[in-house]
PDB file of C-alpha atoms and ligand atoms in Angstrom:
ATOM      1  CA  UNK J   1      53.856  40.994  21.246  1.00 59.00           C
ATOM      2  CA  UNK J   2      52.675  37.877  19.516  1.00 69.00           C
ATOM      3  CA  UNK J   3      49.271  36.675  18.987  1.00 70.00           C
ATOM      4  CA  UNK J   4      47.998  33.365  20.387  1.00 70.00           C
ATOM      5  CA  UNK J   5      47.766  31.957  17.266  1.00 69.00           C
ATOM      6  CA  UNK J   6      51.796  32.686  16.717  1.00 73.00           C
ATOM      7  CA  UNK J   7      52.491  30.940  19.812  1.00 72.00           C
ATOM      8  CA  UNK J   8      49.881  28.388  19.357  1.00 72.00           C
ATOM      9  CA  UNK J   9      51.904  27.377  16.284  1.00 71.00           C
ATOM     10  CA  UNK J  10      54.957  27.186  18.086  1.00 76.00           C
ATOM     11  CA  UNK J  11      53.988  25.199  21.032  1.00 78.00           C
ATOM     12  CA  UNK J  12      53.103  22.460  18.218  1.00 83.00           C
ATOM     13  CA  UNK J  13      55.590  23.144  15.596  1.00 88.00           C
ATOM     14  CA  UNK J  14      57.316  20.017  14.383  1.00 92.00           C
ATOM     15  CA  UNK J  15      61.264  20.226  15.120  1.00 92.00           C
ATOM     16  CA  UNK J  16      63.338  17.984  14.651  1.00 94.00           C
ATOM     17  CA  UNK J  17      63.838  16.200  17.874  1.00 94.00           C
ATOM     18  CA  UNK J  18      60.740  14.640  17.006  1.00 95.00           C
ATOM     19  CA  UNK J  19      61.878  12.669  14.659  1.00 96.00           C
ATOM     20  CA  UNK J  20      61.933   8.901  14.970  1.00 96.00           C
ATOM     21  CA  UNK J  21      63.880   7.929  12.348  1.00 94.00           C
ATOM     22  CA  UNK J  22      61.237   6.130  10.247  1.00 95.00           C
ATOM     23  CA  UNK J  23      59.826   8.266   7.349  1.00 95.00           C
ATOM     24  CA  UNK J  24      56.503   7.471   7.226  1.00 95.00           C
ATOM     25  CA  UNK J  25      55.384   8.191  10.796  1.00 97.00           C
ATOM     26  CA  UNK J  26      57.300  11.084  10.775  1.00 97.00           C
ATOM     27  CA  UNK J  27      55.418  12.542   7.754  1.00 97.00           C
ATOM     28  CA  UNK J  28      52.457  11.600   9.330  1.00 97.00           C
ATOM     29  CA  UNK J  29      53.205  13.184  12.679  1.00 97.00           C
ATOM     30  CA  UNK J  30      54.570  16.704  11.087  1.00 96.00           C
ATOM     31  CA  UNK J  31      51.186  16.641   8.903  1.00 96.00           C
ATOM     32  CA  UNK J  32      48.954  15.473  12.128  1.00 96.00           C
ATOM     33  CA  UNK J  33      50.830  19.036  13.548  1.00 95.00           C
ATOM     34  CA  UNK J  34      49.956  21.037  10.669  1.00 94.00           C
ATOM     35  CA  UNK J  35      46.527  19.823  10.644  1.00 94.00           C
ATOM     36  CA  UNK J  36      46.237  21.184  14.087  1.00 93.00           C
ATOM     37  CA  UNK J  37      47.561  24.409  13.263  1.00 91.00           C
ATOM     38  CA  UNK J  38      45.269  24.702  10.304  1.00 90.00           C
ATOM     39  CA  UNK J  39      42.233  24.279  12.749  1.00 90.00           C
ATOM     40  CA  UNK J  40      43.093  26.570  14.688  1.00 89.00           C
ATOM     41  CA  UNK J  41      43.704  29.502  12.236  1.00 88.00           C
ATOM     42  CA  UNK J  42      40.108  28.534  10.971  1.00 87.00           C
ATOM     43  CA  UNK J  43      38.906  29.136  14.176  1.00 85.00           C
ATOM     44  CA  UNK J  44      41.098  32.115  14.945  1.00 84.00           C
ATOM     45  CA  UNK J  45      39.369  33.616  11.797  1.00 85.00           C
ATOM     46  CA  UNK J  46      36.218  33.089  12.934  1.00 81.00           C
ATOM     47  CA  UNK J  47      35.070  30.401   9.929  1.00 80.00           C
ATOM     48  CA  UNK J  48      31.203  29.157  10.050  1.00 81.00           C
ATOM     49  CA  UNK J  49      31.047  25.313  12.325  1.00 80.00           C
ATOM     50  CA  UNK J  50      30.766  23.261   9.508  1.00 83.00           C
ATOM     51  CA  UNK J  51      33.774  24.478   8.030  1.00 85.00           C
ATOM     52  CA  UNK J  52      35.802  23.746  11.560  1.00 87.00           C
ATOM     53  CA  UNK J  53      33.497  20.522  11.728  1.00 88.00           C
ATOM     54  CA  UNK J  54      35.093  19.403   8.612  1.00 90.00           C
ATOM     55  CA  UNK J  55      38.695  20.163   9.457  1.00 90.00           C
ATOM     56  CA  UNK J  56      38.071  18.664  13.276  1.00 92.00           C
ATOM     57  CA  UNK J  57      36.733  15.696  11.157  1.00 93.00           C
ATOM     58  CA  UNK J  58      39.982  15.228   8.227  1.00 94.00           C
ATOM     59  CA  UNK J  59      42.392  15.346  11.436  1.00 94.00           C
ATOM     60  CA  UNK J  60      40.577  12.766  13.618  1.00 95.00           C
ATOM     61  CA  UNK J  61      40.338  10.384  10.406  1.00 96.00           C
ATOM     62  CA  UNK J  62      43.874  11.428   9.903  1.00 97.00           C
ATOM     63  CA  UNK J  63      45.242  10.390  13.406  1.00 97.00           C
ATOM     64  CA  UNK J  64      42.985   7.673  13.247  1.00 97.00           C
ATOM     65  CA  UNK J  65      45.010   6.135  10.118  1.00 97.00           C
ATOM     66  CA  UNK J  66      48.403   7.025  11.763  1.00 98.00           C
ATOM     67  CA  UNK J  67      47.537   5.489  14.904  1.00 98.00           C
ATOM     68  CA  UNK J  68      46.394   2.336  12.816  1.00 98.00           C
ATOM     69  CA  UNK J  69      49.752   2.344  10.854  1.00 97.00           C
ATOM     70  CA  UNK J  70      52.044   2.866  13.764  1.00 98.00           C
ATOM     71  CA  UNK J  71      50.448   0.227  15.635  1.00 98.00           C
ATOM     72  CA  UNK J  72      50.868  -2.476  12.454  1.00 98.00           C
ATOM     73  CA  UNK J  73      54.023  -0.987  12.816  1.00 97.00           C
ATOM     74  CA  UNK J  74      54.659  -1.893  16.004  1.00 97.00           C
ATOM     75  CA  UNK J  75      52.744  -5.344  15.550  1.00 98.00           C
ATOM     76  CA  UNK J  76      55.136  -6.363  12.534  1.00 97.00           C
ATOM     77  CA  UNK J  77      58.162  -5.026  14.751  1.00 96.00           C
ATOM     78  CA  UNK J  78      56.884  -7.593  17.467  1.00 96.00           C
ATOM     79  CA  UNK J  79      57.073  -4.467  20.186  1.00 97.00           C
ATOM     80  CA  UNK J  80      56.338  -6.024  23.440  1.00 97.00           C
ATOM     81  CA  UNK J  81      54.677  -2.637  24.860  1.00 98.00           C
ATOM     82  CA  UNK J  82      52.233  -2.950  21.827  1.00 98.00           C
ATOM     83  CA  UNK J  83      49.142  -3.477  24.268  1.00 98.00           C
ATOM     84  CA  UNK J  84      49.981  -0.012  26.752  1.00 98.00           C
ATOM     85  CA  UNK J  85      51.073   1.989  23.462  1.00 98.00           C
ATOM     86  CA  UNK J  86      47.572   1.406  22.146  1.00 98.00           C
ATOM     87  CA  UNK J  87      45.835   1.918  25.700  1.00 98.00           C
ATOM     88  CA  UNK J  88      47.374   5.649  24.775  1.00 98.00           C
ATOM     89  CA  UNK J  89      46.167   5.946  21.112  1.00 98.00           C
ATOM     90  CA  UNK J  90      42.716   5.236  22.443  1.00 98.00           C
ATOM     91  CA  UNK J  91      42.736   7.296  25.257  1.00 97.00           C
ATOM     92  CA  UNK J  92      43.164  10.144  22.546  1.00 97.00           C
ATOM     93  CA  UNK J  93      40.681   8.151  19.656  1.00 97.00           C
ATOM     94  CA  UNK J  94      38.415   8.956  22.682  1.00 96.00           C
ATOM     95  CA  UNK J  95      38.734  12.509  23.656  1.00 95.00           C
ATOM     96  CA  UNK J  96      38.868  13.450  20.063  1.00 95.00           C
ATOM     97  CA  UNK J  97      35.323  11.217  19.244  1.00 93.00           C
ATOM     98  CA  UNK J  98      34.001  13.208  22.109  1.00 92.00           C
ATOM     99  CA  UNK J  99      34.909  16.454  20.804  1.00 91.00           C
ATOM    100  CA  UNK J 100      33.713  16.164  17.736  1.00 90.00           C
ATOM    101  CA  UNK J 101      30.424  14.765  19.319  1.00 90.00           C
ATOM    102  CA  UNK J 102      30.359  17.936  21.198  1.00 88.00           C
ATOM    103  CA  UNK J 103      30.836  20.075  17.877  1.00 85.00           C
ATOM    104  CA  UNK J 104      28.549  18.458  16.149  1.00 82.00           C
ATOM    105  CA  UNK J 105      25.582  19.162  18.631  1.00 83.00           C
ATOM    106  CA  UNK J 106      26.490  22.519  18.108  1.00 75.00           C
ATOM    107  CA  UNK J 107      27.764  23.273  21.954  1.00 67.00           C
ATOM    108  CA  UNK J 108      30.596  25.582  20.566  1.00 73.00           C
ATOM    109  CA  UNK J 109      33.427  26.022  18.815  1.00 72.00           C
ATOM    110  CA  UNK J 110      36.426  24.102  19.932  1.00 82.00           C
ATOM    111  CA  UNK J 111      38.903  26.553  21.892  1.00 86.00           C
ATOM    112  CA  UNK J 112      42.323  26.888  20.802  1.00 86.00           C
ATOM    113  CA  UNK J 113      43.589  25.689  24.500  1.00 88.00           C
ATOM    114  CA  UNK J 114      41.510  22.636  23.680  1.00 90.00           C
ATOM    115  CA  UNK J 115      43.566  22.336  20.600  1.00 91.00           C
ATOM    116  CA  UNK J 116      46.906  23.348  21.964  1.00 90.00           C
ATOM    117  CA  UNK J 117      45.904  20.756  24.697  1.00 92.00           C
ATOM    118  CA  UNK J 118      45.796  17.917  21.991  1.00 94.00           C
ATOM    119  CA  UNK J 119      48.757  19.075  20.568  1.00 95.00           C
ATOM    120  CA  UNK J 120      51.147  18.960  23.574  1.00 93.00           C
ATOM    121  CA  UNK J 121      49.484  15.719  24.142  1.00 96.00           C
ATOM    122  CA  UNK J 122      50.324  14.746  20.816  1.00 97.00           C
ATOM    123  CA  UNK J 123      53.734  15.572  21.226  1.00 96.00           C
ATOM    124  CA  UNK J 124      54.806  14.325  24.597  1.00 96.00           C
ATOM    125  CA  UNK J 125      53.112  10.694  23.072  1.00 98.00           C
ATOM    126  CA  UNK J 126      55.802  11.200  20.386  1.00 98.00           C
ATOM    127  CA  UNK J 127      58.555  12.161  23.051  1.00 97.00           C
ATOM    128  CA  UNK J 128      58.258   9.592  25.861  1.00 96.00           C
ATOM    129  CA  UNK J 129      56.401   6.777  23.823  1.00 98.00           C
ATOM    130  CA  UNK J 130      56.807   6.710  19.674  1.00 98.00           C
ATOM    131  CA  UNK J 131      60.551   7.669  20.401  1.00 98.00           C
ATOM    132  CA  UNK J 132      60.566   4.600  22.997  1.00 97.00           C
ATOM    133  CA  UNK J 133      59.631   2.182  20.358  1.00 98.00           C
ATOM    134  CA  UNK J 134      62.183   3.834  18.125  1.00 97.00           C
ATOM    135  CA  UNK J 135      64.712   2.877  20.311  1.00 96.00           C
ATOM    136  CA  UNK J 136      63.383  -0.489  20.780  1.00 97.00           C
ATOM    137  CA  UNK J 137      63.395  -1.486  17.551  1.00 95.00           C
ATOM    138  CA  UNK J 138      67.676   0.866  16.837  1.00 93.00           C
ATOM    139  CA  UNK J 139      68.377  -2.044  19.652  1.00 93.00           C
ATOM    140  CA  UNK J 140      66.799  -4.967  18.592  1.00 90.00           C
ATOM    141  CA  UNK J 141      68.539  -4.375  15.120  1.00 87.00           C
ATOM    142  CA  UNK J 142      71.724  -3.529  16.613  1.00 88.00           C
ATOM    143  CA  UNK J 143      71.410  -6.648  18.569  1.00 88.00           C
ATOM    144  CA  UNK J 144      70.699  -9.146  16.036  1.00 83.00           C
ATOM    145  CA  UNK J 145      72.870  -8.229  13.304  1.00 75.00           C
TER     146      UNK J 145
HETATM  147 FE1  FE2 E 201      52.737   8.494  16.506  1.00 89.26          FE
HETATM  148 FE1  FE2 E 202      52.006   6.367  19.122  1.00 89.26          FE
END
């Protein structure tokens, strides 16, 4: 039988129907992933908080920056759905802030279904809306040359 961990790492493994076609955010998503799956073998294995506070805190910086560069991404690309991709990115800047608020009090450890819950998120954003903007801009090429 597997562990939770092994499916954990599954659930957010990064294939390669995630791909969007441009390098850097796809770097950036696979190593967002990993990050994930890092956290949540440190907490499998039981490390001390600040250890997990310090991981929690390298992947929110991290998505932070990706979320930044996708979005001048975007901007540069003159994507019209600019304004409802970013409501998204907040939505997540948000719940992420708040965890990390939470694990800094010291309420608890983050769970791993918190995690795998921020994954899946993570990768249904990448599914229905980075891969949307992909397209957008395959068109708009396609179109104007
Ligand atoms: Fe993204
Ligand atoms: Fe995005």
């Amino acid at each position: 039988m597997k562990g939770s961990q092994e499916v954990f790492m599954e659930q957010i493994a990064f294939v390669d129907s995630l791909r969007t076609g441009f390098a850097l955010i796809d770097e950036q998503h696979a190593l967002f992933l990993s990050m994930l799956t890092d956290l949540a073998a440190q907490i499998e294995a039981g490390h001390h908080r600040q250890g997990v506070l310090d991981a929690f805190q390298g992947m929110r910086l991290y998505a932070d920056g990706h979320f930044s560069d996708e979005e001048a991404l975007m901007d540069a690309r003159g994507y019209p759905q600019l304004p409802a991709h970013r409501v998204q990115h907040d939505a997540f800047r948000g719940m992420v802030a708040e965890l990390e608020n939470r694990l800094g009090e010291g309420v608890g450890l983050v769970s791993l279904e918190t995690l795998e819950y921020l994954g899946s998120w993570f990768i249904r954003h990448i599914r229905d809306e980075d891969m949307r903007f992909a397209t957008f801009v395959r068109e708009n090429d396609a179109a104007s040359s």
